[in-house]
Short mmCIF file of C-alpha atoms in Angstrom, two decimals:
data_model
loop_
_atom_site.label_atom_id
_atom_site.label_comp_id
_atom_site.label_asym_id
_atom_site.label_seq_id
_atom_site.Cartn_x
_atom_site.Cartn_y
_atom_site.Cartn_z
CA UNK A 1 217.76 103.39 133.25
CA UNK A 2 218.51 103.04 129.53
CA UNK A 3 220.54 105.72 127.78
CA UNK A 4 218.47 108.02 125.56
CA UNK A 5 220.53 109.73 122.87
CA UNK A 6 219.66 113.45 122.99
CA UNK A 7 220.49 113.88 119.28
CA UNK A 8 217.28 113.16 117.37
CA UNK A 9 218.31 114.29 113.86
CA UNK A 10 221.31 115.67 112.04
CA UNK A 11 219.92 118.26 109.61
CA UNK A 12 221.21 119.24 106.17
CA UNK A 13 220.20 122.29 104.14
CA UNK A 14 219.45 121.29 100.55
CA UNK A 15 218.15 122.61 97.26
CA UNK A 16 216.65 119.18 96.54
CA UNK A 17 215.95 117.41 99.87
CA UNK A 18 214.61 114.25 98.25
CA UNK A 19 217.58 113.73 95.93
CA UNK A 20 220.04 114.42 98.73
CA UNK A 21 218.15 112.02 101.02
CA UNK A 22 218.45 109.32 98.34
CA UNK A 23 222.23 109.87 98.15
CA UNK A 24 222.63 109.60 101.93
CA UNK A 25 220.23 106.64 102.04
CA UNK A 26 222.55 104.77 99.67
CA UNK A 27 225.58 105.83 101.74
CA UNK A 28 224.14 104.85 105.15
CA UNK A 29 221.55 102.19 104.38
CA UNK A 30 218.95 104.33 106.21
CA UNK A 31 215.47 104.10 104.73
CA UNK A 32 213.57 106.83 102.91
CA UNK A 33 209.95 106.44 104.03
CA UNK A 34 207.06 105.92 101.64
CA UNK A 35 205.57 109.13 103.06
CA UNK A 36 208.33 111.24 101.48
CA UNK A 37 207.98 112.53 97.92
CA UNK A 38 210.32 114.32 95.49
CA UNK A 39 208.60 117.70 95.97
CA UNK A 40 208.66 117.63 99.81
CA UNK A 41 210.44 120.45 101.65
CA UNK A 42 211.62 118.06 104.37
CA UNK A 43 212.77 114.45 103.94
CA UNK A 44 213.87 112.24 106.84
CA UNK A 45 215.86 109.03 106.58
CA UNK A 46 216.20 106.75 109.60
CA UNK A 47 218.19 103.69 110.59
CA UNK A 48 215.27 101.85 112.18
CA UNK A 49 217.38 101.33 115.32
CA UNK A 50 216.34 102.95 118.61
CA UNK A 51 218.52 105.86 119.70
CA UNK A 52 220.24 106.33 116.34
CA UNK A 53 219.71 109.87 115.00
CA UNK A 54 218.01 110.24 111.65
CA UNK A 55 219.24 112.49 108.85
CA UNK A 56 216.84 115.31 108.00
CA UNK A 57 217.10 117.20 104.70
CA UNK A 58 215.48 120.65 104.58
CA UNK A 59 214.79 122.73 101.46
CA UNK A 60 216.56 126.12 101.52
CA UNK A 61 216.98 128.66 98.70
CA UNK A 62 220.57 129.68 99.43
CA UNK A 63 223.71 128.00 98.13
CA UNK A 64 226.40 126.47 100.29
CA UNK A 65 229.29 128.94 100.15
CA UNK A 66 231.85 127.92 102.79
CA UNK A 67 233.26 124.82 104.46
CA UNK A 68 230.92 122.94 106.79
CA UNK A 69 231.27 123.79 110.47
CA UNK A 70 230.06 120.25 111.32
CA UNK A 71 230.52 117.09 109.29
CA UNK A 72 229.95 113.35 109.58
CA UNK A 73 232.79 110.83 109.81
CA UNK A 74 231.79 107.66 107.99
CA UNK A 75 233.22 104.30 109.07
CA UNK A 76 232.11 101.65 106.56
CA UNK A 77 230.75 98.59 108.41
CA UNK A 78 232.28 96.21 105.86
CA UNK A 79 234.79 96.21 103.04
CA UNK A 80 237.52 98.84 103.06
CA UNK A 81 237.74 102.60 103.18
CA UNK A 82 239.05 102.65 99.61
CA UNK A 83 236.18 100.47 98.34
CA UNK A 84 233.71 102.82 100.06
CA UNK A 85 235.30 105.88 98.45
CA UNK A 86 234.98 104.23 95.03
CA UNK A 87 231.34 103.27 95.75
CA UNK A 88 230.44 106.82 96.83
CA UNK A 89 232.08 108.34 93.75
CA UNK A 90 229.63 106.21 91.75
CA UNK A 91 226.72 107.83 93.63
CA UNK A 92 227.85 111.36 92.76
CA UNK A 93 230.18 112.21 95.64
CA UNK A 94 233.51 113.86 94.92
CA UNK A 95 236.88 113.85 96.66
CA UNK A 96 237.72 117.18 98.32
CA UNK A 97 240.97 116.16 100.04
CA UNK A 98 242.82 112.85 100.22
CA UNK A 99 244.38 112.38 103.67
CA UNK A 100 245.32 108.69 103.23
CA UNK A 101 248.88 107.84 104.22
CA UNK A 102 251.31 105.26 102.83
CA UNK A 103 250.90 103.11 105.95
CA UNK A 104 247.15 102.64 105.24
CA UNK A 105 245.96 105.11 107.85
CA UNK A 106 244.16 108.41 107.25
CA UNK A 107 240.87 109.37 105.66
CA UNK A 108 239.31 110.89 102.56
CA UNK A 109 237.34 114.14 102.71
CA UNK A 110 234.43 113.90 100.28
CA UNK A 111 231.44 116.05 99.36
CA UNK A 112 227.90 114.94 98.60
CA UNK A 113 226.14 116.15 95.40
CA UNK A 114 225.27 119.49 97.07
CA UNK A 115 228.78 120.06 98.43
CA UNK A 116 228.34 118.99 102.08
CA UNK A 117 231.66 117.59 103.29
CA UNK A 118 232.08 114.29 105.12
CA UNK A 119 235.06 112.05 105.87
CA UNK A 120 235.45 108.38 105.01
CA UNK A 121 237.67 106.64 107.55
CA UNK A 122 239.04 103.11 107.66
CA UNK A 123 236.28 100.52 107.87
CA UNK A 124 235.22 98.56 110.94
CA UNK A 125 236.88 95.53 109.33
CA UNK A 126 240.17 97.39 108.82
CA UNK A 127 240.05 98.49 112.47
CA UNK A 128 239.43 94.93 113.65
CA UNK A 129 236.03 95.79 115.13
CA UNK A 130 234.11 93.05 113.31
#
Protein backbone atom coordinates (compact mmCIF):
# COMPACT_ATOMS: atom_id res chain seq x y z
CA UNK A 1 0.00 0.00 0.00
CA UNK A 2 1.33 3.45 -0.91
CA UNK A 3 1.87 6.01 1.84
CA UNK A 4 -0.76 8.76 1.92
CA UNK A 5 0.45 11.91 3.65
CA UNK A 6 -2.25 12.92 6.16
CA UNK A 7 -1.25 16.60 5.92
CA UNK A 8 -3.31 18.09 3.09
CA UNK A 9 -2.54 21.81 3.57
CA UNK A 10 -0.49 24.07 5.78
CA UNK A 11 -2.68 27.13 6.41
CA UNK A 12 -1.63 30.74 6.94
CA UNK A 13 -3.79 33.58 8.24
CA UNK A 14 -3.39 36.66 6.05
CA UNK A 15 -4.72 40.15 5.47
CA UNK A 16 -4.08 39.72 1.74
CA UNK A 17 -4.20 35.99 0.89
CA UNK A 18 -3.45 36.50 -2.80
CA UNK A 19 -0.35 38.66 -2.24
CA UNK A 20 0.97 36.29 0.41
CA UNK A 21 0.32 33.31 -1.88
CA UNK A 22 2.36 35.03 -4.61
CA UNK A 23 5.27 35.51 -2.17
CA UNK A 24 5.21 31.84 -1.12
CA UNK A 25 4.74 30.75 -4.74
CA UNK A 26 8.00 32.50 -5.62
CA UNK A 27 9.70 30.97 -2.57
CA UNK A 28 8.52 27.37 -3.17
CA UNK A 29 7.85 27.19 -6.90
CA UNK A 30 4.30 26.03 -6.11
CA UNK A 31 1.70 27.24 -8.59
CA UNK A 32 -1.07 29.75 -7.96
CA UNK A 33 -4.06 28.44 -9.92
CA UNK A 34 -5.88 30.45 -12.57
CA UNK A 35 -9.01 30.04 -10.43
CA UNK A 36 -7.59 32.30 -7.70
CA UNK A 37 -8.06 36.06 -7.86
CA UNK A 38 -6.69 39.00 -5.83
CA UNK A 39 -9.98 39.54 -3.96
CA UNK A 40 -10.43 35.87 -2.91
CA UNK A 41 -10.68 35.05 0.80
CA UNK A 42 -8.81 31.76 0.29
CA UNK A 43 -5.89 31.10 -2.06
CA UNK A 44 -4.21 27.70 -2.41
CA UNK A 45 -0.82 27.02 -3.95
CA UNK A 46 0.24 23.46 -4.74
CA UNK A 47 3.38 21.64 -5.82
CA UNK A 48 1.68 19.46 -8.42
CA UNK A 49 3.28 16.39 -6.82
CA UNK A 50 1.09 13.73 -5.18
CA UNK A 51 1.24 13.66 -1.39
CA UNK A 52 2.91 17.06 -1.02
CA UNK A 53 0.79 19.40 1.13
CA UNK A 54 -0.36 22.65 -0.42
CA UNK A 55 -0.12 26.04 1.25
CA UNK A 56 -3.49 27.65 1.95
CA UNK A 57 -3.81 31.37 2.68
CA UNK A 58 -6.96 32.50 4.50
CA UNK A 59 -8.19 36.08 4.91
CA UNK A 60 -8.49 37.13 8.57
CA UNK A 61 -9.09 40.61 10.04
CA UNK A 62 -6.70 40.35 13.00
CA UNK A 63 -3.01 41.18 13.00
CA UNK A 64 -0.24 38.74 13.85
CA UNK A 65 0.90 39.74 17.34
CA UNK A 66 3.21 37.00 18.65
CA UNK A 67 5.79 34.51 17.42
CA UNK A 68 4.49 31.64 15.30
CA UNK A 69 3.83 28.41 17.19
CA UNK A 70 4.54 26.46 13.96
CA UNK A 71 6.87 27.44 11.13
CA UNK A 72 8.32 25.98 7.94
CA UNK A 73 12.00 25.08 7.56
CA UNK A 74 13.08 25.81 3.99
CA UNK A 75 15.89 23.79 2.40
CA UNK A 76 16.70 25.32 -1.00
CA UNK A 77 16.91 22.57 -3.65
CA UNK A 78 19.80 24.32 -5.42
CA UNK A 79 22.30 27.08 -4.84
CA UNK A 80 23.21 27.97 -1.26
CA UNK A 81 21.40 29.02 1.88
CA UNK A 82 22.97 32.47 1.63
CA UNK A 83 21.88 32.91 -2.01
CA UNK A 84 18.34 31.92 -1.01
CA UNK A 85 18.29 34.44 1.84
CA UNK A 86 19.37 37.17 -0.59
CA UNK A 87 16.72 36.06 -3.13
CA UNK A 88 13.94 36.11 -0.50
CA UNK A 89 14.96 39.56 0.74
CA UNK A 90 14.30 40.72 -2.83
CA UNK A 91 10.74 39.33 -2.60
CA UNK A 92 9.96 41.29 0.57
CA UNK A 93 11.06 38.89 3.31
CA UNK A 94 13.10 40.21 6.22
CA UNK A 95 15.69 38.66 8.52
CA UNK A 96 14.42 38.14 12.08
CA UNK A 97 17.43 36.30 13.51
CA UNK A 98 20.69 35.17 11.94
CA UNK A 99 21.77 31.81 13.37
CA UNK A 100 24.56 31.11 10.83
CA UNK A 101 27.86 30.03 12.35
CA UNK A 102 31.44 30.63 11.24
CA UNK A 103 31.79 26.99 10.18
CA UNK A 104 28.99 27.40 7.58
CA UNK A 105 26.33 25.64 9.61
CA UNK A 106 23.17 27.17 11.09
CA UNK A 107 20.12 28.86 9.63
CA UNK A 108 18.45 32.22 9.12
CA UNK A 109 15.07 33.01 10.68
CA UNK A 110 13.09 35.15 8.24
CA UNK A 111 9.58 36.59 8.07
CA UNK A 112 7.30 36.85 5.05
CA UNK A 113 5.64 40.20 4.17
CA UNK A 114 2.92 39.61 6.81
CA UNK A 115 5.37 38.62 9.54
CA UNK A 116 5.06 34.80 9.47
CA UNK A 117 8.41 33.33 10.49
CA UNK A 118 10.24 30.59 8.61
CA UNK A 119 13.81 29.29 8.66
CA UNK A 120 16.19 28.98 5.72
CA UNK A 121 18.60 26.11 6.25
CA UNK A 122 21.59 24.96 4.22
CA UNK A 123 20.61 23.87 0.73
CA UNK A 124 20.32 20.31 -0.55
CA UNK A 125 23.53 20.96 -2.50
CA UNK A 126 25.39 22.13 0.62
CA UNK A 127 24.20 19.00 2.44
CA UNK A 128 25.38 16.75 -0.39
CA UNK A 129 21.87 15.50 -1.14
CA UNK A 130 21.94 16.32 -4.86
